[in-house]
Coordinates of C-alpha atoms in Angstrom, one line a residue:
Chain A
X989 CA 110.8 102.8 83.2
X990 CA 108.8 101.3 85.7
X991 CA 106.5 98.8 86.2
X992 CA 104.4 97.1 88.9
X993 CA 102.9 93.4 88.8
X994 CA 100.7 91.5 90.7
X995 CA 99.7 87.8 90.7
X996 CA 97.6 86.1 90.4
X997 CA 95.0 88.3 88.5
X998 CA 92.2 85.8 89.3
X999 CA 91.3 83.7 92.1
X1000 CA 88.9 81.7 93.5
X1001 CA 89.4 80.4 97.2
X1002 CA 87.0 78.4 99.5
X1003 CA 86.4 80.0 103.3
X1004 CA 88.8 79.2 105.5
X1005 CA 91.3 78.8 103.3
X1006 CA 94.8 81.1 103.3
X1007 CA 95.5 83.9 100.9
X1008 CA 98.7 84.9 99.2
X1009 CA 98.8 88.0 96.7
X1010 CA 102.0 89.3 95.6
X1011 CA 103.1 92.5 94.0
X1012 CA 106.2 93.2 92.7
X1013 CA 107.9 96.6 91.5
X1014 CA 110.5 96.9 88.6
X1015 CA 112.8 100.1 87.7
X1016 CA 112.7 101.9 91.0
X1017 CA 114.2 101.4 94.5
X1018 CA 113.0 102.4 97.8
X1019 CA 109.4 102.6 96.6
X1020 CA 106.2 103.1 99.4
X1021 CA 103.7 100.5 98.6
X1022 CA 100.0 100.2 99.2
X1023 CA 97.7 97.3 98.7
X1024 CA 94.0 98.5 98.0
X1025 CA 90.9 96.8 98.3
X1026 CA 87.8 97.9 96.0
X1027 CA 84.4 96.4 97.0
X1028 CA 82.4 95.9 93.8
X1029 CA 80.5 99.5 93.1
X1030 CA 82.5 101.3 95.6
X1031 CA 85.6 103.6 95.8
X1032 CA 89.3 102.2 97.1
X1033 CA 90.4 101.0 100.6
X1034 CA 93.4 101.5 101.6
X1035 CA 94.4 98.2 103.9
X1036 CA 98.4 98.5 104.2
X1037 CA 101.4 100.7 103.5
X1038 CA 104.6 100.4 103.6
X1039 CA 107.7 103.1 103.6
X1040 CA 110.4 100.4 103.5
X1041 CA 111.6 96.3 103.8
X1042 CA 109.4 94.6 107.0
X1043 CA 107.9 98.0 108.0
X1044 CA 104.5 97.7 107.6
X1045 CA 101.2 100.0 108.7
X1046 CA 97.5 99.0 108.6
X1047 CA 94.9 100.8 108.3
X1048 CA 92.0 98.8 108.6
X1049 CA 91.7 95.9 111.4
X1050 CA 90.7 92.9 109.8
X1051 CA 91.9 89.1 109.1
X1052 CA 94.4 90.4 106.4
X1053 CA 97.7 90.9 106.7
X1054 CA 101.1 92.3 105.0
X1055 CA 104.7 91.7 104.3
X1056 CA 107.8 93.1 102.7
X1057 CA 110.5 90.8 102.4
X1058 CA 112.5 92.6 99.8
X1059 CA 112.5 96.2 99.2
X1060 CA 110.2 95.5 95.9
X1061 CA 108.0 92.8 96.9
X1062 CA 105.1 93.4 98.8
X1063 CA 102.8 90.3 100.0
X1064 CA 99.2 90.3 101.2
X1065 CA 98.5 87.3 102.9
X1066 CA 95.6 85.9 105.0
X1067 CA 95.2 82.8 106.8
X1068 CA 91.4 82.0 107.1
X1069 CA 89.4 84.0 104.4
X1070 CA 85.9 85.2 104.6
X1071 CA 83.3 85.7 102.2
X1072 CA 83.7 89.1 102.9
X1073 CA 87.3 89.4 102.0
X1074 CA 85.9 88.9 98.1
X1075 CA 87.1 92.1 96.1
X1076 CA 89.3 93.6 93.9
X1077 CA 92.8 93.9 95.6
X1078 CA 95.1 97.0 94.4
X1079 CA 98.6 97.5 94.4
X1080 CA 100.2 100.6 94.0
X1081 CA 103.9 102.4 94.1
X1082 CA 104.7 105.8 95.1
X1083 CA 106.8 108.0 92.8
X1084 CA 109.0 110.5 94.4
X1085 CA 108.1 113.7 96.3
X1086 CA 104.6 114.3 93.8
X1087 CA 102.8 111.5 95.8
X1088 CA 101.9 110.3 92.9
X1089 CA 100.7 106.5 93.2
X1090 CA 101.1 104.0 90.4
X1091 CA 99.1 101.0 90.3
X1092 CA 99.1 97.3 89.3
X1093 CA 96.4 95.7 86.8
X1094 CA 95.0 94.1 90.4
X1095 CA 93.7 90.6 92.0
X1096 CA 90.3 89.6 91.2
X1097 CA 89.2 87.7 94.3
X1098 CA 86.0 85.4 95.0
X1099 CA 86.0 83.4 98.3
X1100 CA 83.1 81.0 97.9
Chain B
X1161 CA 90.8 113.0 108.6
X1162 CA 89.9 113.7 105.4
X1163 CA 87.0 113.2 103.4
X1164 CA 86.5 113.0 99.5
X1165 CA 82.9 113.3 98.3
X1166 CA 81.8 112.8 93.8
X1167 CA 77.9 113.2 94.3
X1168 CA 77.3 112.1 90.6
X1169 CA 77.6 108.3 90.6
X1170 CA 76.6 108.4 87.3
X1171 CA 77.0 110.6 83.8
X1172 CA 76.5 110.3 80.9
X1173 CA 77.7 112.6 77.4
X1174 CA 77.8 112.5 73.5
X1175 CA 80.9 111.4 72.1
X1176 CA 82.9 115.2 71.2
X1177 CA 81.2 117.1 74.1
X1178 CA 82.4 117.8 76.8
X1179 CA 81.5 117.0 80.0
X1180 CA 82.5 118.0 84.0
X1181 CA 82.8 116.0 87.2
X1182 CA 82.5 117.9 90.1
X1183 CA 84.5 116.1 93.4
X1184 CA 84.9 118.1 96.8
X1185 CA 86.7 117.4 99.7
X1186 CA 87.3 118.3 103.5
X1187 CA 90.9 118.9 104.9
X1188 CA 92.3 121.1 107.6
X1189 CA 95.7 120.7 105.7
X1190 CA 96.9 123.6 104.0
X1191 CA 99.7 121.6 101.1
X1192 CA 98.2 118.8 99.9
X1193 CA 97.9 117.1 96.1
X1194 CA 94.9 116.1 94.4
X1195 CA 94.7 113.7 91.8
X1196 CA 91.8 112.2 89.1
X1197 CA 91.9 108.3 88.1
X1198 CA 90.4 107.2 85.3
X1199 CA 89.3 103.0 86.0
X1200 CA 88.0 101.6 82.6
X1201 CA 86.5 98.3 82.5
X1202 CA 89.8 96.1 82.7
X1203 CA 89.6 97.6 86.2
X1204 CA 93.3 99.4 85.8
X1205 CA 93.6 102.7 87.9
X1206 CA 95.1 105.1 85.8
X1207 CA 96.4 108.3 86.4
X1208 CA 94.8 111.4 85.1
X1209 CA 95.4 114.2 86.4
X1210 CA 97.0 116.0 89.2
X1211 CA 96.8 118.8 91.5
X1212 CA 99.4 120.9 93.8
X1213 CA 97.2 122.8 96.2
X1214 CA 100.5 125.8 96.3
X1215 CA 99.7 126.0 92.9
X1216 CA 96.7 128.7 91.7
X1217 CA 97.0 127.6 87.9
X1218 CA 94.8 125.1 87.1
X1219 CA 96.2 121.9 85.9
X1220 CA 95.6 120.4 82.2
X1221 CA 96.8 117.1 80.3
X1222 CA 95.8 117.1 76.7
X1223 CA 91.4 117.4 76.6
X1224 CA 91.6 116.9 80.3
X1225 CA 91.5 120.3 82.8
X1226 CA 90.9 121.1 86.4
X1227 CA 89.2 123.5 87.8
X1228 CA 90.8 123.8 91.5
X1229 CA 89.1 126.4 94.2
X1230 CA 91.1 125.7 97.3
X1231 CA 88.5 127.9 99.2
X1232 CA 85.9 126.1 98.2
X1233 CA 87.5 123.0 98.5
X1234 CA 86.5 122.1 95.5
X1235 CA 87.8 119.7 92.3
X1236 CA 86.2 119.4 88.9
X1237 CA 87.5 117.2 86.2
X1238 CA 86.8 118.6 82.9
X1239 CA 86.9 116.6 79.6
X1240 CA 86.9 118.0 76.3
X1241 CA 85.9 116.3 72.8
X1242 CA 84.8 113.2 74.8
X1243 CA 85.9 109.8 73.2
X1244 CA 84.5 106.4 73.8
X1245 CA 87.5 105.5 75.6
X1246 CA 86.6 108.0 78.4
X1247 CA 84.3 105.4 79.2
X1248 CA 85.4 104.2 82.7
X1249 CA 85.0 104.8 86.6
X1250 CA 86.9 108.3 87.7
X1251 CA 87.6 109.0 91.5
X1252 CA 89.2 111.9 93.1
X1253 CA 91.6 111.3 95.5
X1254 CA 93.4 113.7 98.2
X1255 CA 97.2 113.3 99.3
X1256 CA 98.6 115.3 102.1
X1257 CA 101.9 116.7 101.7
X1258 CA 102.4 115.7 105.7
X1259 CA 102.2 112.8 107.6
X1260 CA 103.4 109.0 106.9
X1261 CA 103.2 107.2 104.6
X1262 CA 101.3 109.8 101.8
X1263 CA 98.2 108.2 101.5
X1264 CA 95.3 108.5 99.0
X1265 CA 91.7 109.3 100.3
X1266 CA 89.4 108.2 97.2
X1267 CA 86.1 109.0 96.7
X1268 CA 83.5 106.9 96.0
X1269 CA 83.6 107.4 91.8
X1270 CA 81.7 108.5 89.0
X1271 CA 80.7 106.0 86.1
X1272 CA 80.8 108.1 83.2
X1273 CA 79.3 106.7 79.7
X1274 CA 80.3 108.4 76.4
X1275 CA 77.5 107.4 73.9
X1276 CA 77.5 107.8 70.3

């Protein structure tokens, strides 16, 4: 079966400082992945997608940015945060041709 | 673009009752999915229910049913017997069939409550 992680599930960064989030996928190959950011109260956003290793798509311009390195790995990374880059960051997987989208327990992020 | 809209941020229902959410949407895509996540309070997105909008019969999972009108563009979620672990956040997403990358348009939620 498969499974999707992410790390770490809490963090707490000072502004300025760089971001690393990582997902990972087990039990499937080839997978599009998504990272997600939920503001707190509100619906999903999506931020990046990807349909394969170092092709990426954003969706949102901002100070974030994304990376596949391995076909399963899927990085969100920033170098300066901001206060408002505090959220609830998503990963998801997509399974087959249903479109369905399978999602990781999430980041909890706090830039202070 | 498309456009998901939930205009109840808020329900609430007694525990075995059932209860509807009501989610439209606006699309000039004719094959599309739609799907229901259920986000409880350890914040994991869960998958519900889901949609094919080629399909006229209406989708059901256990004491969870849809009730699609693709002319009305419209996509309630309908529990049965509620339990106090249908407590959580649900959003309506659309997926078009076409176009890269599949992605989810979610809607802004509804916090449901199930009270004793």
């Amino acid at each position: 079966s498969q499974t999707i992680h992410q790390w770490p599930a809490t963090l707490v960064q000072p502004v300025g400082s760089p971001l690393s989030l990582e997902c990972t996928v087990e039990g499937t190959s080839n997978p599009n992945l998504y990272w997600y950011r939920q503001a707190a109260g509100r619906g999903l956003q999506l931020l990046f997608y990807s349909v394969g290793i170092g092709q990426i798509s954003s969706e949102v311009p901002q100070n974030l940015s994304a990376s596949r390195p391995q076909d399963r790995q899927f990085i969100l990374s920033s170098k300066k945060l901001l206060l408002s880059d505090s959220g609830f960051y998503l990963c998801a997987w997509r399974r087959g041709v249903i479109n369905e989208q399978f999602f990781g327990p999430g980041t909890r992020l706090t830039v202070l | 673009a498309q456009t998901v809209t939930q205009s109840q941020p808020e329900m609430s229902v007694q525990e075995a009752e059932t209860v509807t959410l009501s989610c439209t949407y606006d699309t000039s895509e004719n094959n599309y999915y739609l799907f229901w996540y259920k986000q409880p309070p350890s914040r994991q997105m869960i998958l519900v229910i889901r949609q094919e909008a080629y399909k006229q019969q209406n989708a059901t999972e256990n004491r969870f049913s849809v009730n699609f009108q693709k002319a009305a563009k419209s996509f309630s979620l309908k529990i049965s017997d509620s339990q106090l672990g249908d407590t959580a956040m649900y959003f309506c997403a659309f997926c078009p069939v076409a176009g890269g990358g599949n992605k989810l348009t979610f809607g802004t939620g509804t916090q449901l409550k199930v009270e004793l």
